[in-house]
Amino acid sequence: MSKEDLKLTSAEIGTLWGEYVNGTAVDIINKYMLSIIEDEKIKTLFEEAIHIFSNQKKQISMFIENEGFPVPIGFTESDLNKGAKRLFSDTFCLHYLHIMTLHGLLGHTGSLSSSVRKDLRDFYDGCDDSGKKMYHQTTELLLEKGHFQRDPYFYPEYNPEFISGQQFIDGYFGDHRPLTATEIISLSLNMKKKIMEKSLSIGFSQVTESKEVRKFLKSTEKASDKQIQSFGKILHKDNLPVPMSWESEVTTSQDPPFSDKLMLYHIGFLLQTAQAFHGTGLATAMRTDLVVNYEQSILKSLTVTKEWFNIMTKNRWLEQPPLAPDRKKIAKDK
C-alpha cells in the first residue's frame, strides 16, 4: 500500500501537532538567545538549531495540510520582543539548548513509535539524527568550557551481587543502603531539569507584565526549589555531589523578551514533561524514601499544572489539539 493510500492516524496527527506547537515555542526562545549571545561557538550552535527547525516546521506543516487539517498557530515573531535586554548569560543559553535537545530527542522517539506511514517515519528518523548531532555538539562545548555537570562516579565492585532482603528497599527506618546507579540516573536528570525550570521561572517572573502570571511563576519557582532540595538531600546523605544551580546566570533585567503567553506555556511544558520524568524515576526507585519523594513531586506537579491550565484557558492562550468527532452531537444536529 502506498503512502497516498494511508491516511495519517489520530496518533500521527497528534504527534505532528505537538511537535509543531512545542517546536515553535522553543524556536522563538532560541532566536532571542541568538540575539544576545556573544560567544561565537555557542552562537553557531543556535544558528544551526534554528535552521534545523525551520526545515522541520515546513515538513510538519506539509504533513498536516495534506491531511486537510489546519496548521496550528503555535508561536510566532509576535511573541518575541526584538531588542529586549539580556535576560540570560551565554552559559545558561548553552545549558538551555542542551536540555531542550534532550527533550527533543525523547519527543522524536515517542513520535516515531506512534508512526506507521513510511514518509513520516523517515521524517522522524531525520529529526532524531539532527537531535543526536546537536546533543553531541552541546555536550562537547559544555565539556570544553568546563560547564558540563557530570554525574557521580562509582568505584567498581569485584563481583556481581544479588539483592538479599527487605533492607534493600528501606529508606526511612534504620540504616539505608547506598543509591544504585539506576536510581542516580533519574535523580540527577530530574534535578538538572528542575534547576532549569527554577531559573526560567525566576527570569520570566522578572519580566512578565501580568500580575497573575508573575504570582504563578513565583509559585513554580518555590515548587521547583522544594523538589531540588528534596532530591539534593538524598544525594547529600549518600555523600554524592549535587548539581550546581543556574540562578546566577539570570540577569536583573526587567525588559520582557517574550509574550506572557509564551513564557507561561513554556513553564507548563516543562511541568508536564517533569511528570513523565518523575514517573520514570518512580519506576526505577527501590528505596522507600525515593518512592515517597517521587510520588509527592508528581502530586505537586499535577496541582501546579491544573493552576497553569486555568490561567492559560482564562486568557485563551491554550490552543486546542484536533478532536475526535463528537458522534452524539453530529446525530443530534442532523
CSV table of C-alpha atoms in Angstrom, one decimal:
chain,number,residue,atom,x,y,z
A,1,MET,CA,0.0,0.0,0.0
A,2,SER,CA,1.4,3.4,-1.0
A,3,LYS,CA,1.7,6.3,1.4
A,4,GLU,CA,-1.0,8.1,-0.6
A,5,ASP,CA,-3.5,5.3,0.4
A,6,LEU,CA,-2.6,5.6,4.0
A,7,LYS,CA,-4.2,8.4,5.8
A,8,LEU,CA,-2.5,9.7,8.9
A,9,THR,CA,-3.9,8.2,12.1
A,10,SER,CA,-5.1,10.2,15.1
A,11,ALA,CA,-1.8,9.4,16.9
A,12,GLU,CA,0.3,10.6,13.9
A,13,ILE,CA,-1.7,13.9,13.6
A,14,GLY,CA,-1.4,14.4,17.4
A,15,THR,CA,2.3,14.0,17.4
A,16,LEU,CA,2.8,16.3,14.5
A,17,TRP,CA,0.6,18.9,16.2
A,18,GLY,CA,2.6,18.6,19.4
A,19,GLU,CA,5.9,18.8,17.5
A,20,TYR,CA,4.8,22.0,15.8
A,21,VAL,CA,3.5,23.9,18.8
A,22,ASN,CA,6.3,22.9,21.1
A,23,GLY,CA,8.9,23.4,18.4
A,24,THR,CA,7.7,26.9,17.6
A,25,ALA,CA,7.8,27.9,21.3
A,26,VAL,CA,11.4,26.8,21.7
A,27,ASP,CA,12.3,28.3,18.3
A,28,ILE,CA,11.3,31.8,19.5
A,29,ILE,CA,13.4,31.5,22.6
A,30,ASN,CA,16.3,30.2,20.6
A,31,LYS,CA,16.0,33.3,18.3
A,32,TYR,CA,16.1,35.6,21.3
A,33,MET,CA,19.1,33.8,22.8
A,34,LEU,CA,20.9,34.0,19.4
A,35,SER,CA,20.4,37.8,19.5
A,36,ILE,CA,22.1,38.2,22.9
A,37,ILE,CA,24.9,35.5,22.7
A,38,GLU,CA,28.4,36.9,22.4
A,39,ASP,CA,30.4,33.6,22.4
A,40,GLU,CA,30.8,32.6,18.7
A,41,LYS,CA,30.9,28.9,19.3
A,42,ILE,CA,27.6,29.0,21.2
A,43,LYS,CA,26.1,31.3,18.6
A,44,THR,CA,27.0,28.9,15.8
A,45,LEU,CA,25.0,26.1,17.6
A,46,PHE,CA,22.0,28.3,18.0
A,47,GLU,CA,22.1,29.2,14.3
A,48,GLU,CA,22.2,25.6,13.4
A,49,ALA,CA,19.3,24.7,15.8
A,50,ILE,CA,17.1,27.5,14.2
A,51,HIS,CA,18.0,26.4,10.7
A,52,ILE,CA,17.1,22.7,11.5
A,53,PHE,CA,13.7,23.6,13.0
A,54,SER,CA,12.9,25.9,10.0
A,55,ASN,CA,13.1,22.9,7.7
A,56,GLN,CA,11.3,20.6,10.1
A,57,LYS,CA,8.5,23.2,10.5
A,58,LYS,CA,7.9,23.3,6.7
A,59,GLN,CA,7.7,19.5,6.6
A,60,ILE,CA,5.3,19.3,9.6
A,61,SER,CA,3.1,21.9,8.0
A,62,MET,CA,3.0,20.0,4.8
A,63,PHE,CA,2.0,16.7,6.5
A,64,ILE,CA,-0.8,18.5,8.4
A,65,GLU,CA,-2.1,20.4,5.4
A,66,ASN,CA,-2.1,17.4,3.1
A,67,GLU,CA,-4.4,15.7,5.5
A,68,GLY,CA,-6.8,18.6,5.4
A,69,PHE,CA,-6.1,19.8,9.0
A,70,PRO,CA,-5.4,23.4,9.9
A,71,VAL,CA,-1.8,24.1,10.8
A,72,PRO,CA,-1.6,25.2,14.4
A,73,ILE,CA,-0.8,28.8,15.2
A,74,GLY,CA,1.8,27.9,17.8
A,75,PHE,CA,4.2,30.7,18.5
A,76,THR,CA,5.4,33.4,16.0
A,77,GLU,CA,7.5,36.5,15.8
A,78,SER,CA,4.7,38.4,17.6
A,79,ASP,CA,5.7,36.5,20.7
A,80,LEU,CA,9.2,37.9,20.5
A,81,ASN,CA,10.1,41.4,21.6
A,82,LYS,CA,13.1,42.2,19.5
A,83,GLY,CA,15.8,44.3,21.0
A,84,ALA,CA,15.0,43.2,24.6
A,85,LYS,CA,17.9,43.4,27.1
A,86,ARG,CA,19.9,40.4,28.1
A,87,LEU,CA,18.0,38.1,30.5
A,88,PHE,CA,20.3,35.1,30.4
A,89,SER,CA,24.1,34.5,30.3
A,90,ASP,CA,25.7,32.7,27.4
A,91,THR,CA,26.4,29.8,29.7
A,92,PHE,CA,22.7,29.5,30.6
A,93,CYS,CA,21.8,29.6,26.9
A,94,LEU,CA,24.1,26.7,26.2
A,95,HIS,CA,22.6,24.7,29.1
A,96,TYR,CA,19.1,25.5,27.8
A,97,LEU,CA,19.9,24.3,24.3
A,98,HIS,CA,21.4,21.1,25.7
A,99,ILE,CA,18.4,20.3,28.0
A,100,MET,CA,15.9,21.1,25.3
A,101,THR,CA,17.8,18.9,22.8
A,102,LEU,CA,17.3,16.1,25.3
A,103,HIS,CA,13.6,16.9,25.3
A,104,GLY,CA,13.5,16.9,21.5
A,105,LEU,CA,15.3,13.5,21.2
A,106,LEU,CA,12.8,11.9,23.6
A,107,GLY,CA,9.9,13.6,21.8
A,108,HIS,CA,11.0,12.4,18.4
A,109,THR,CA,11.4,8.9,19.7
A,110,GLY,CA,7.9,8.9,21.1
A,111,SER,CA,6.6,10.4,17.8
A,112,LEU,CA,8.4,7.7,15.8
A,113,SER,CA,6.9,4.9,17.9
A,114,SER,CA,3.4,6.2,17.1
A,115,SER,CA,4.0,6.5,13.4
A,116,VAL,CA,3.2,3.9,10.7
A,117,ARG,CA,3.5,5.7,7.3
A,118,LYS,CA,7.0,5.4,5.9
A,119,ASP,CA,7.4,9.1,4.9
A,120,LEU,CA,6.5,10.1,8.5
A,121,ARG,CA,8.9,7.5,9.9
A,122,ASP,CA,11.6,8.8,7.6
A,123,PHE,CA,10.9,12.4,8.8
A,124,TYR,CA,11.3,11.4,12.5
A,125,ASP,CA,14.5,9.5,11.7
A,126,GLY,CA,15.9,12.7,10.2
A,127,CYS,CA,14.7,14.7,13.3
A,128,ASP,CA,16.4,12.1,15.5
A,129,ASP,CA,19.7,12.3,13.5
A,130,SER,CA,19.7,16.1,13.8
A,131,GLY,CA,18.9,15.9,17.5
A,132,LYS,CA,21.7,13.4,18.2
A,133,LYS,CA,24.2,15.6,16.4
A,134,MET,CA,23.1,18.6,18.4
A,135,TYR,CA,23.3,16.6,21.6
A,136,HIS,CA,26.9,15.7,20.8
A,137,GLN,CA,27.8,19.3,19.9
A,138,THR,CA,26.3,20.8,23.0
A,139,THR,CA,27.9,18.2,25.2
A,140,GLU,CA,31.3,18.7,23.7
A,141,LEU,CA,31.1,22.5,24.0
A,142,LEU,CA,29.9,22.3,27.6
A,143,LEU,CA,32.9,20.0,28.3
A,144,GLU,CA,35.3,22.3,26.5
A,145,LYS,CA,34.1,25.3,28.6
A,146,GLY,CA,34.2,23.3,31.8
A,147,HIS,CA,30.4,23.7,32.4
A,148,PHE,CA,29.2,20.1,31.9
A,149,GLN,CA,28.0,18.7,35.2
A,150,ARG,CA,29.0,15.0,35.3
A,151,ASP,CA,27.0,12.5,37.3
A,152,PRO,CA,28.7,11.0,40.4
A,153,TYR,CA,31.5,8.5,39.8
A,154,PHE,CA,31.3,4.9,41.1
A,155,TYR,CA,34.1,2.6,42.2
A,156,PRO,CA,33.6,-0.9,40.7
A,157,GLU,CA,32.7,-4.0,42.7
A,158,TYR,CA,34.8,-7.1,42.2
A,159,ASN,CA,31.8,-9.4,41.6
A,160,PRO,CA,28.2,-9.2,40.7
A,161,GLU,CA,25.8,-9.3,43.7
A,162,PHE,CA,22.1,-10.2,44.2
A,163,ILE,CA,19.5,-8.4,46.4
A,164,SER,CA,19.3,-10.4,49.6
A,165,GLY,CA,16.4,-9.0,51.6
A,166,GLN,CA,13.9,-6.4,52.6
A,167,GLN,CA,16.5,-4.0,53.8
A,168,PHE,CA,17.3,-3.2,50.2
A,169,ILE,CA,14.1,-1.1,49.9
A,170,ASP,CA,14.3,0.6,53.3
A,171,GLY,CA,14.9,4.3,53.2
A,172,TYR,CA,13.3,5.8,56.2
A,173,PHE,CA,13.8,3.3,59.1
A,174,GLY,CA,17.3,2.2,60.2
A,175,ASP,CA,20.4,2.4,58.0
A,176,HIS,CA,19.5,2.5,54.3
A,177,ARG,CA,21.7,1.1,51.6
A,178,PRO,CA,23.5,3.4,49.1
A,179,LEU,CA,21.8,4.6,46.0
A,180,THR,CA,22.0,2.4,43.0
A,181,ALA,CA,23.4,3.6,39.7
A,182,THR,CA,20.0,3.3,38.0
A,183,GLU,CA,18.4,5.4,40.8
A,184,ILE,CA,21.1,8.1,40.4
A,185,ILE,CA,20.3,8.4,36.6
A,186,SER,CA,16.8,9.7,37.3
A,187,LEU,CA,17.7,11.7,40.4
A,188,SER,CA,20.5,13.6,38.5
A,189,LEU,CA,18.4,14.2,35.4
A,190,ASN,CA,15.3,15.3,37.3
A,191,MET,CA,17.4,17.7,39.4
A,192,LYS,CA,19.0,19.3,36.3
A,193,LYS,CA,15.6,19.8,34.7
A,194,LYS,CA,14.2,21.3,37.8
A,195,ILE,CA,17.2,23.6,38.1
A,196,MET,CA,16.5,24.9,34.6
A,197,GLU,CA,12.8,25.2,35.4
A,198,LYS,CA,13.5,27.2,38.5
A,199,SER,CA,15.9,29.5,36.7
A,200,LEU,CA,13.4,30.2,33.9
A,201,SER,CA,10.7,30.8,36.5
A,202,ILE,CA,12.9,33.4,38.1
A,203,GLY,CA,13.8,35.1,34.8
A,204,PHE,CA,10.3,35.1,33.5
A,205,SER,CA,8.8,36.4,36.7
A,206,GLN,CA,11.1,39.4,36.5
A,207,VAL,CA,9.8,40.4,33.1
A,208,THR,CA,6.2,39.3,32.9
A,209,GLU,CA,3.7,42.1,32.6
A,210,SER,CA,0.8,40.1,34.2
A,211,LYS,CA,0.5,40.1,38.0
A,212,GLU,CA,-1.4,36.8,37.8
A,213,VAL,CA,1.4,35.2,35.7
A,214,ARG,CA,4.1,36.6,38.0
A,215,LYS,CA,2.3,35.1,41.0
A,216,PHE,CA,2.1,31.7,39.3
A,217,LEU,CA,5.8,31.8,38.3
A,218,LYS,CA,6.8,32.6,41.9
A,219,SER,CA,4.9,29.5,42.9
A,220,THR,CA,6.6,27.3,40.3
A,221,GLU,CA,9.9,28.7,41.5
A,222,LYS,CA,9.2,27.7,45.1
A,223,ALA,CA,7.9,24.3,44.0
A,224,SER,CA,11.0,23.6,41.8
A,225,ASP,CA,13.2,24.7,44.7
A,226,LYS,CA,11.5,22.4,47.1
A,227,GLN,CA,11.9,19.4,44.8
A,228,ILE,CA,15.6,20.3,44.2
A,229,GLN,CA,16.2,20.5,47.9
A,230,SER,CA,14.4,17.2,48.5
A,231,PHE,CA,16.3,15.3,45.8
A,232,GLY,CA,19.6,17.0,46.8
A,233,LYS,CA,19.2,15.9,50.4
A,234,ILE,CA,19.0,12.3,49.3
A,235,LEU,CA,22.2,12.7,47.3
A,236,HIS,CA,23.9,14.6,50.1
A,237,LYS,CA,23.1,11.8,52.6
A,238,ASP,CA,25.0,9.4,50.4
A,239,ASN,CA,27.9,11.8,50.1
A,240,LEU,CA,27.2,12.3,46.4
A,241,PRO,CA,27.6,15.7,44.6
A,242,VAL,CA,24.6,17.8,43.9
A,243,PRO,CA,24.2,19.6,40.5
A,244,MET,CA,25.0,23.3,40.6
A,245,SER,CA,22.2,25.9,40.4
A,246,TRP,CA,21.9,28.3,37.5
A,247,GLU,CA,20.2,31.2,39.2
A,248,SER,CA,23.3,33.4,38.9
A,249,GLU,CA,23.1,33.0,35.1
A,250,VAL,CA,19.9,35.1,35.1
A,251,THR,CA,20.4,38.8,34.9
A,252,THR,CA,18.4,41.5,36.7
A,253,SER,CA,16.7,42.7,33.5
A,254,GLN,CA,13.0,43.6,33.7
A,255,ASP,CA,12.7,44.0,30.0
A,256,PRO,CA,10.4,41.3,28.6
A,257,PRO,CA,11.9,39.4,25.6
A,258,PHE,CA,8.7,37.3,25.2
A,259,SER,CA,5.0,37.4,25.4
A,260,ASP,CA,3.4,36.3,28.7
A,261,LYS,CA,1.6,33.6,26.7
A,262,LEU,CA,4.9,32.1,25.5
A,263,MET,CA,6.6,32.3,28.9
A,264,LEU,CA,3.7,30.7,30.7
A,265,TYR,CA,3.3,28.0,28.0
A,266,HIS,CA,7.0,27.1,28.2
A,267,ILE,CA,6.8,26.6,32.0
A,268,GLY,CA,3.7,24.5,31.6
A,269,PHE,CA,5.5,22.3,29.0
A,270,LEU,CA,8.4,21.7,31.5
A,271,LEU,CA,5.9,20.9,34.3
A,272,GLN,CA,4.2,18.3,32.1
A,273,THR,CA,7.4,16.7,30.9
A,274,ALA,CA,8.6,16.6,34.5
A,275,GLN,CA,5.7,14.4,35.4
A,276,ALA,CA,6.9,11.9,32.8
A,277,PHE,CA,10.5,12.0,34.1
A,278,HIS,CA,9.3,11.7,37.7
A,279,GLY,CA,7.2,8.7,36.6
A,280,THR,CA,10.3,7.1,35.1
A,281,GLY,CA,12.2,7.8,38.3
A,282,LEU,CA,9.4,6.2,40.4
A,283,ALA,CA,9.5,3.1,38.2
A,284,THR,CA,13.3,2.6,38.9
A,285,ALA,CA,13.2,3.6,42.6
A,286,MET,CA,13.7,0.7,45.0
A,287,ARG,CA,14.2,2.7,48.2
A,288,THR,CA,11.1,3.9,50.1
A,289,ASP,CA,12.4,7.5,50.6
A,290,LEU,CA,12.8,7.8,46.8
A,291,VAL,CA,9.4,6.4,46.1
A,292,VAL,CA,7.8,8.9,48.5
A,293,ASN,CA,9.7,11.8,47.1
A,294,TYR,CA,8.7,11.0,43.5
A,295,GLU,CA,5.1,10.5,44.5
A,296,GLN,CA,5.0,13.8,46.3
A,297,SER,CA,6.7,15.5,43.3
A,298,ILE,CA,4.1,14.1,40.9
A,299,LEU,CA,1.2,15.2,43.0
A,300,LYS,CA,2.6,18.7,43.4
A,301,SER,CA,3.2,18.9,39.7
A,302,LEU,CA,-0.4,17.9,39.0
A,303,THR,CA,-1.7,20.6,41.3
A,304,VAL,CA,0.5,23.3,39.7
A,305,THR,CA,-0.3,22.1,36.2
A,306,LYS,CA,-4.0,22.5,37.0
A,307,GLU,CA,-3.5,26.1,38.0
A,308,TRP,CA,-1.4,26.6,34.9
A,309,PHE,CA,-4.3,25.2,32.7
A,310,ASN,CA,-6.8,27.6,34.4
A,311,ILE,CA,-4.7,30.7,33.6
A,312,MET,CA,-3.9,29.6,30.1
A,313,THR,CA,-7.6,28.9,29.3
A,314,LYS,CA,-8.8,32.0,31.1
A,315,ASN,CA,-6.6,34.1,28.8
A,316,ARG,CA,-7.4,32.0,25.7
A,317,TRP,CA,-3.7,31.2,25.3
A,318,LEU,CA,-4.0,27.4,25.0
A,319,GLU,CA,-4.5,26.1,21.5
A,320,GLN,CA,-6.8,23.1,21.2
A,321,PRO,CA,-5.4,19.9,19.6
A,322,PRO,CA,-7.5,18.1,16.9
A,323,LEU,CA,-10.5,16.4,18.5
A,324,ALA,CA,-12.2,13.1,17.7
A,325,PRO,CA,-15.7,13.5,16.1
A,326,ASP,CA,-18.5,14.1,18.5
A,327,ARG,CA,-20.9,11.4,17.2
A,328,LYS,CA,-23.7,12.3,19.6
A,329,LYS,CA,-23.6,16.0,18.5
A,330,ILE,CA,-23.5,15.1,14.8
A,331,ALA,CA,-26.5,12.8,15.2
A,332,LYS,CA,-28.4,15.4,17.2
A,333,ASP,CA,-27.7,18.2,14.7
A,334,LYS,CA,-28.9,16.2,11.7
